[in-house]
Amino acid sequence: MTQSPKFDLYAFWRTSATYRVRVALNLKGLTARERIIDLDAGEQRSDAFLKINPMGAIPALVEEGHAPITQSLAILEFLEEIAPNPPLLPSDPYGRARVRSIAQMLAADTHPLVAPRVRGYLTSKGGFDAAAWRAWQIHWVTTGLTALEKRLASEKDTGTYCHGDQLTIADICLASIIAITRVFKFNVDNIPVIDRIIALCDTNEAFAKAAPSRQLGAPV
Ligand SMILES: N[C@@H](CCC(=O)N[C@@H](CS)C(=O)NCC(=O)O)C(=O)O
């Protein structure tokens, strides 16, 4: 008999932050029941969802009897603690700090600038039209990826993946930003190290299965 998943994951097909959690769950062989929050319909601002995450953002991972876990990086670290294999963080403190630093360049400094709530504000109150929003989105994603490319190309700890030859949270965050470029159909040029790492992630079924285009609700 198949056991039903013990986690609910509040999710939407295209979101970069939810993608990170999907990849980590897949890598660790865990499952979660997805509860769809339709960002296009504004469901993240419904009273019911704001009780789960007052920030009005997904993902949230919920296990009965426990408070919801929000913030994709906190969820990734939680999954790492409850299911340590395969490890998604290096074993040494300097390595862990470098991986977390790369992850935060992407998940904390890059991704939030292109979230729907930012688009909503800029287009309703900031005078942005669709073209200005697209230029903003491309600018900030390019800024984040170009900064990371510089690090990856110059730091000795870069290997097959962002950190050595082991998949880590840094690669998951990197792939989550590349997922944004794929959903919104733009390219960032001159990032050869990133392109090489992503080509490798693309061959991994845990990443492929998490792709926005393969989720319920994705346009066909
Ligand atoms: N730092 C948060 C970001 C969460 C976030 O902004 N999620 C987006 C989807 S990728 C969202 O739900 N946005 C709703 C909105 O901006 O209105 C995390 O990593 O979980």
Coordinates of C-alpha atoms and ligand atoms in Angstrom, one line a residue:
M1 CA 0.0 0.0 0.0
T2 CA 1.4 3.4 -0.9
Q3 CA 1.7 5.8 2.1
S4 CA 0.2 9.2 1.6
P5 CA 2.8 12.0 1.9
K6 CA 3.2 13.5 5.3
F7 CA 3.8 17.0 3.9
D8 CA 1.6 19.5 2.1
L9 CA 3.5 21.8 -0.2
Y10 CA 1.8 25.1 -1.1
A11 CA 2.9 25.6 -4.6
F12 CA 2.2 27.0 -8.1
W13 CA 3.5 25.5 -11.4
R14 CA 6.0 28.2 -12.4
T15 CA 7.4 29.5 -9.2
S16 CA 11.1 29.5 -8.8
A17 CA 11.1 29.2 -5.0
T18 CA 8.7 26.2 -5.1
Y19 CA 10.9 24.6 -7.8
R20 CA 13.8 24.6 -5.3
V21 CA 11.8 22.6 -2.8
R22 CA 10.5 20.2 -5.5
V23 CA 14.1 19.5 -6.6
A24 CA 15.3 18.9 -3.0
L25 CA 12.3 16.6 -2.3
N26 CA 13.1 14.6 -5.5
L27 CA 16.8 14.3 -4.7
K28 CA 16.0 13.0 -1.2
G29 CA 13.3 10.7 -2.4
L30 CA 10.6 12.5 -0.4
T31 CA 7.1 13.4 -1.6
A32 CA 4.6 16.1 -0.7
R33 CA 1.0 16.7 -1.6
E34 CA 0.8 19.9 -3.6
R35 CA -1.8 22.5 -2.6
I36 CA -2.1 24.9 -5.5
I37 CA -2.0 28.6 -4.8
D38 CA -2.9 30.3 -8.1
L39 CA -0.6 33.4 -8.1
D40 CA -2.2 34.7 -11.3
A41 CA -5.6 34.8 -9.4
G42 CA -4.0 36.4 -6.4
E43 CA -4.7 33.4 -4.1
Q44 CA -1.5 34.1 -2.2
R45 CA -3.3 37.2 -0.7
S46 CA -6.4 35.3 0.4
D47 CA -7.3 35.3 4.1
A48 CA -6.9 31.5 4.2
F49 CA -3.4 31.5 2.8
L50 CA -2.2 34.6 4.8
K51 CA -2.8 32.4 7.9
I52 CA -0.2 30.0 6.5
N53 CA 2.2 32.7 5.4
P54 CA 1.5 36.3 6.3
M55 CA 4.1 37.3 3.6
G56 CA 1.7 36.1 1.0
A57 CA 4.3 34.0 -0.8
I58 CA 4.9 30.3 -1.6
P59 CA 6.3 27.8 -0.9
A60 CA 5.1 26.7 2.5
L61 CA 5.7 23.2 3.7
V62 CA 3.2 21.9 6.2
E63 CA 3.2 18.8 8.4
E64 CA 0.1 18.2 10.5
G65 CA 0.7 19.3 14.1
H66 CA 3.6 21.7 13.2
A67 CA 3.7 25.3 12.3
P68 CA 4.1 25.9 8.5
I69 CA 7.7 26.2 7.3
T70 CA 8.1 29.1 4.9
Q71 CA 11.1 30.4 2.9
S72 CA 12.5 28.0 0.4
L73 CA 16.1 28.1 1.9
A74 CA 14.7 27.2 5.4
I75 CA 12.7 24.4 3.9
L76 CA 15.8 23.1 2.1
E77 CA 17.8 23.1 5.3
F78 CA 14.9 21.4 7.1
L79 CA 14.9 18.6 4.5
E80 CA 18.6 18.3 4.8
E81 CA 18.2 17.8 8.5
I82 CA 15.4 15.2 8.4
A83 CA 16.8 13.4 5.3
P84 CA 20.6 13.9 5.3
N85 CA 21.2 11.6 2.2
P86 CA 22.2 12.6 -0.3
P87 CA 23.8 15.6 1.4
L88 CA 23.1 18.9 -0.2
L89 CA 25.6 20.8 1.9
P90 CA 29.4 20.2 2.1
S91 CA 30.8 18.7 5.3
D92 CA 33.2 21.6 6.2
P93 CA 32.1 24.9 7.6
Y94 CA 33.9 27.0 4.9
G95 CA 32.3 24.9 2.2
R96 CA 28.9 25.2 3.8
A97 CA 29.3 29.0 4.1
R98 CA 30.3 29.3 0.4
V99 CA 27.3 27.2 -0.7
R100 CA 24.9 29.2 1.5
S101 CA 26.4 32.4 0.2
I102 CA 25.9 31.4 -3.5
A103 CA 22.3 30.2 -2.6
Q104 CA 21.5 33.6 -1.0
M105 CA 22.9 35.6 -3.9
L106 CA 20.2 33.9 -6.0
A107 CA 17.3 33.3 -3.6
A108 CA 17.7 36.4 -1.4
D109 CA 19.3 39.1 -3.7
T110 CA 18.1 38.2 -7.2
H111 CA 14.8 36.3 -7.1
P112 CA 12.7 38.6 -4.9
L113 CA 13.2 41.5 -7.2
V114 CA 11.2 39.8 -9.9
A115 CA 8.4 38.4 -7.7
P116 CA 4.8 39.0 -8.7
R117 CA 4.3 41.4 -5.8
V118 CA 7.1 43.6 -7.1
R119 CA 5.6 43.5 -10.6
G120 CA 2.2 44.4 -9.2
Y121 CA 3.5 47.4 -7.4
L122 CA 5.7 48.7 -10.3
T123 CA 2.9 48.3 -12.9
S124 CA 0.1 49.7 -10.7
K125 CA 1.9 52.4 -8.9
G126 CA 5.4 52.8 -10.4
G127 CA 4.3 53.7 -14.0
F128 CA 5.8 50.5 -15.5
D129 CA 4.3 49.1 -18.7
A130 CA 4.9 45.5 -19.8
A131 CA 8.1 46.5 -21.7
A132 CA 9.5 48.3 -18.7
W133 CA 8.7 45.3 -16.4
R134 CA 10.4 42.9 -18.8
A135 CA 13.5 45.1 -19.0
W136 CA 13.6 45.2 -15.1
Q137 CA 13.2 41.5 -14.9
I138 CA 16.0 40.8 -17.4
H139 CA 18.3 43.4 -15.8
W140 CA 18.1 42.0 -12.2
V141 CA 18.3 38.3 -13.3
T142 CA 21.3 39.2 -15.5
T143 CA 22.9 41.1 -12.7
G144 CA 22.6 38.2 -10.3
L145 CA 23.8 35.6 -12.8
T146 CA 26.7 37.7 -14.0
A147 CA 27.9 38.2 -10.5
L148 CA 27.7 34.5 -9.8
E149 CA 29.5 33.7 -13.0
K150 CA 32.4 35.9 -11.9
R151 CA 32.6 34.0 -8.6
L152 CA 32.3 30.5 -10.2
A153 CA 34.9 31.3 -12.9
S154 CA 37.5 32.6 -10.4
E155 CA 37.0 30.6 -7.2
K156 CA 39.0 27.4 -6.7
D157 CA 36.2 25.6 -5.0
T158 CA 34.1 25.6 -8.2
G159 CA 34.0 22.1 -9.7
T160 CA 31.7 20.1 -11.8
Y161 CA 29.0 21.8 -9.8
C162 CA 28.9 25.2 -8.1
H163 CA 30.9 23.7 -5.2
G164 CA 33.2 20.8 -6.0
D165 CA 31.7 17.7 -7.6
Q166 CA 28.7 17.3 -5.3
L167 CA 25.3 18.7 -6.0
T168 CA 24.4 21.3 -3.4
I169 CA 21.7 23.8 -2.5
A170 CA 23.7 26.3 -4.5
D171 CA 23.0 24.3 -7.7
I172 CA 19.3 24.1 -6.8
C173 CA 19.1 27.8 -6.4
L174 CA 21.0 28.4 -9.6
A175 CA 18.7 26.1 -11.6
S176 CA 15.7 27.9 -10.0
I177 CA 16.9 31.2 -11.5
I178 CA 17.5 29.6 -14.9
A179 CA 14.0 28.3 -14.6
I180 CA 12.8 31.9 -14.5
T181 CA 14.6 32.7 -17.7
R182 CA 13.0 29.7 -19.3
V183 CA 9.5 30.5 -18.1
F184 CA 9.8 34.1 -19.2
K185 CA 11.8 33.2 -22.4
F186 CA 14.9 35.3 -22.2
N187 CA 18.6 34.4 -22.3
V188 CA 21.5 35.6 -20.3
D189 CA 24.7 35.6 -22.4
N190 CA 28.4 35.1 -21.4
I191 CA 27.8 32.8 -18.5
P192 CA 29.7 29.7 -19.7
V193 CA 30.4 28.2 -16.2
I194 CA 26.7 28.5 -15.3
D195 CA 25.7 27.1 -18.7
R196 CA 27.9 24.1 -18.1
I197 CA 26.5 23.4 -14.6
I198 CA 22.9 23.8 -15.8
A199 CA 23.5 21.4 -18.7
L200 CA 24.5 18.8 -16.1
C201 CA 21.5 19.5 -13.9
D202 CA 19.3 19.2 -16.9
T203 CA 20.4 15.5 -17.2
N204 CA 19.3 14.8 -13.6
E205 CA 15.7 13.5 -13.3
A206 CA 15.2 15.2 -9.9
F207 CA 15.6 18.6 -11.7
A208 CA 13.8 17.5 -14.9
K209 CA 10.7 16.4 -12.9
A210 CA 10.6 19.7 -11.1
A211 CA 10.6 21.8 -14.3
P212 CA 7.7 24.3 -14.3
S213 CA 6.6 23.0 -17.7
R214 CA 5.9 19.6 -16.1
Q215 CA 3.7 20.8 -13.3
L216 CA 0.0 20.7 -13.0
G217 CA -1.5 24.0 -14.4
A218 CA 1.4 24.7 -16.7
P219 CA 0.4 25.9 -20.2
V220 CA 0.4 23.1 -22.7
Ligands
LIG1 N1 12.3 34.2 -0.2 C1 11.1 33.5 -0.5 C2 10.5 34.0 -1.7 C3 9.1 33.5 -1.9 C4 8.4 34.1 -3.1 O1 8.5 35.4 -3.3 N2 7.6 33.4 -3.7 C5 6.9 33.8 -4.9 C6 6.8 32.8 -6.0 S1 8.3 32.3 -6.6 C7 5.5 34.2 -4.5 O2 4.8 33.5 -3.9 N3 5.1 35.5 -4.8 C8 3.8 36.0 -4.5 C9 3.8 37.4 -4.8 O3 4.9 38.0 -5.1 O4 2.7 38.0 -4.7 C10 11.5 32.0 -0.6 O5 12.6 31.7 -1.1 O6 10.7 31.1 -0.3

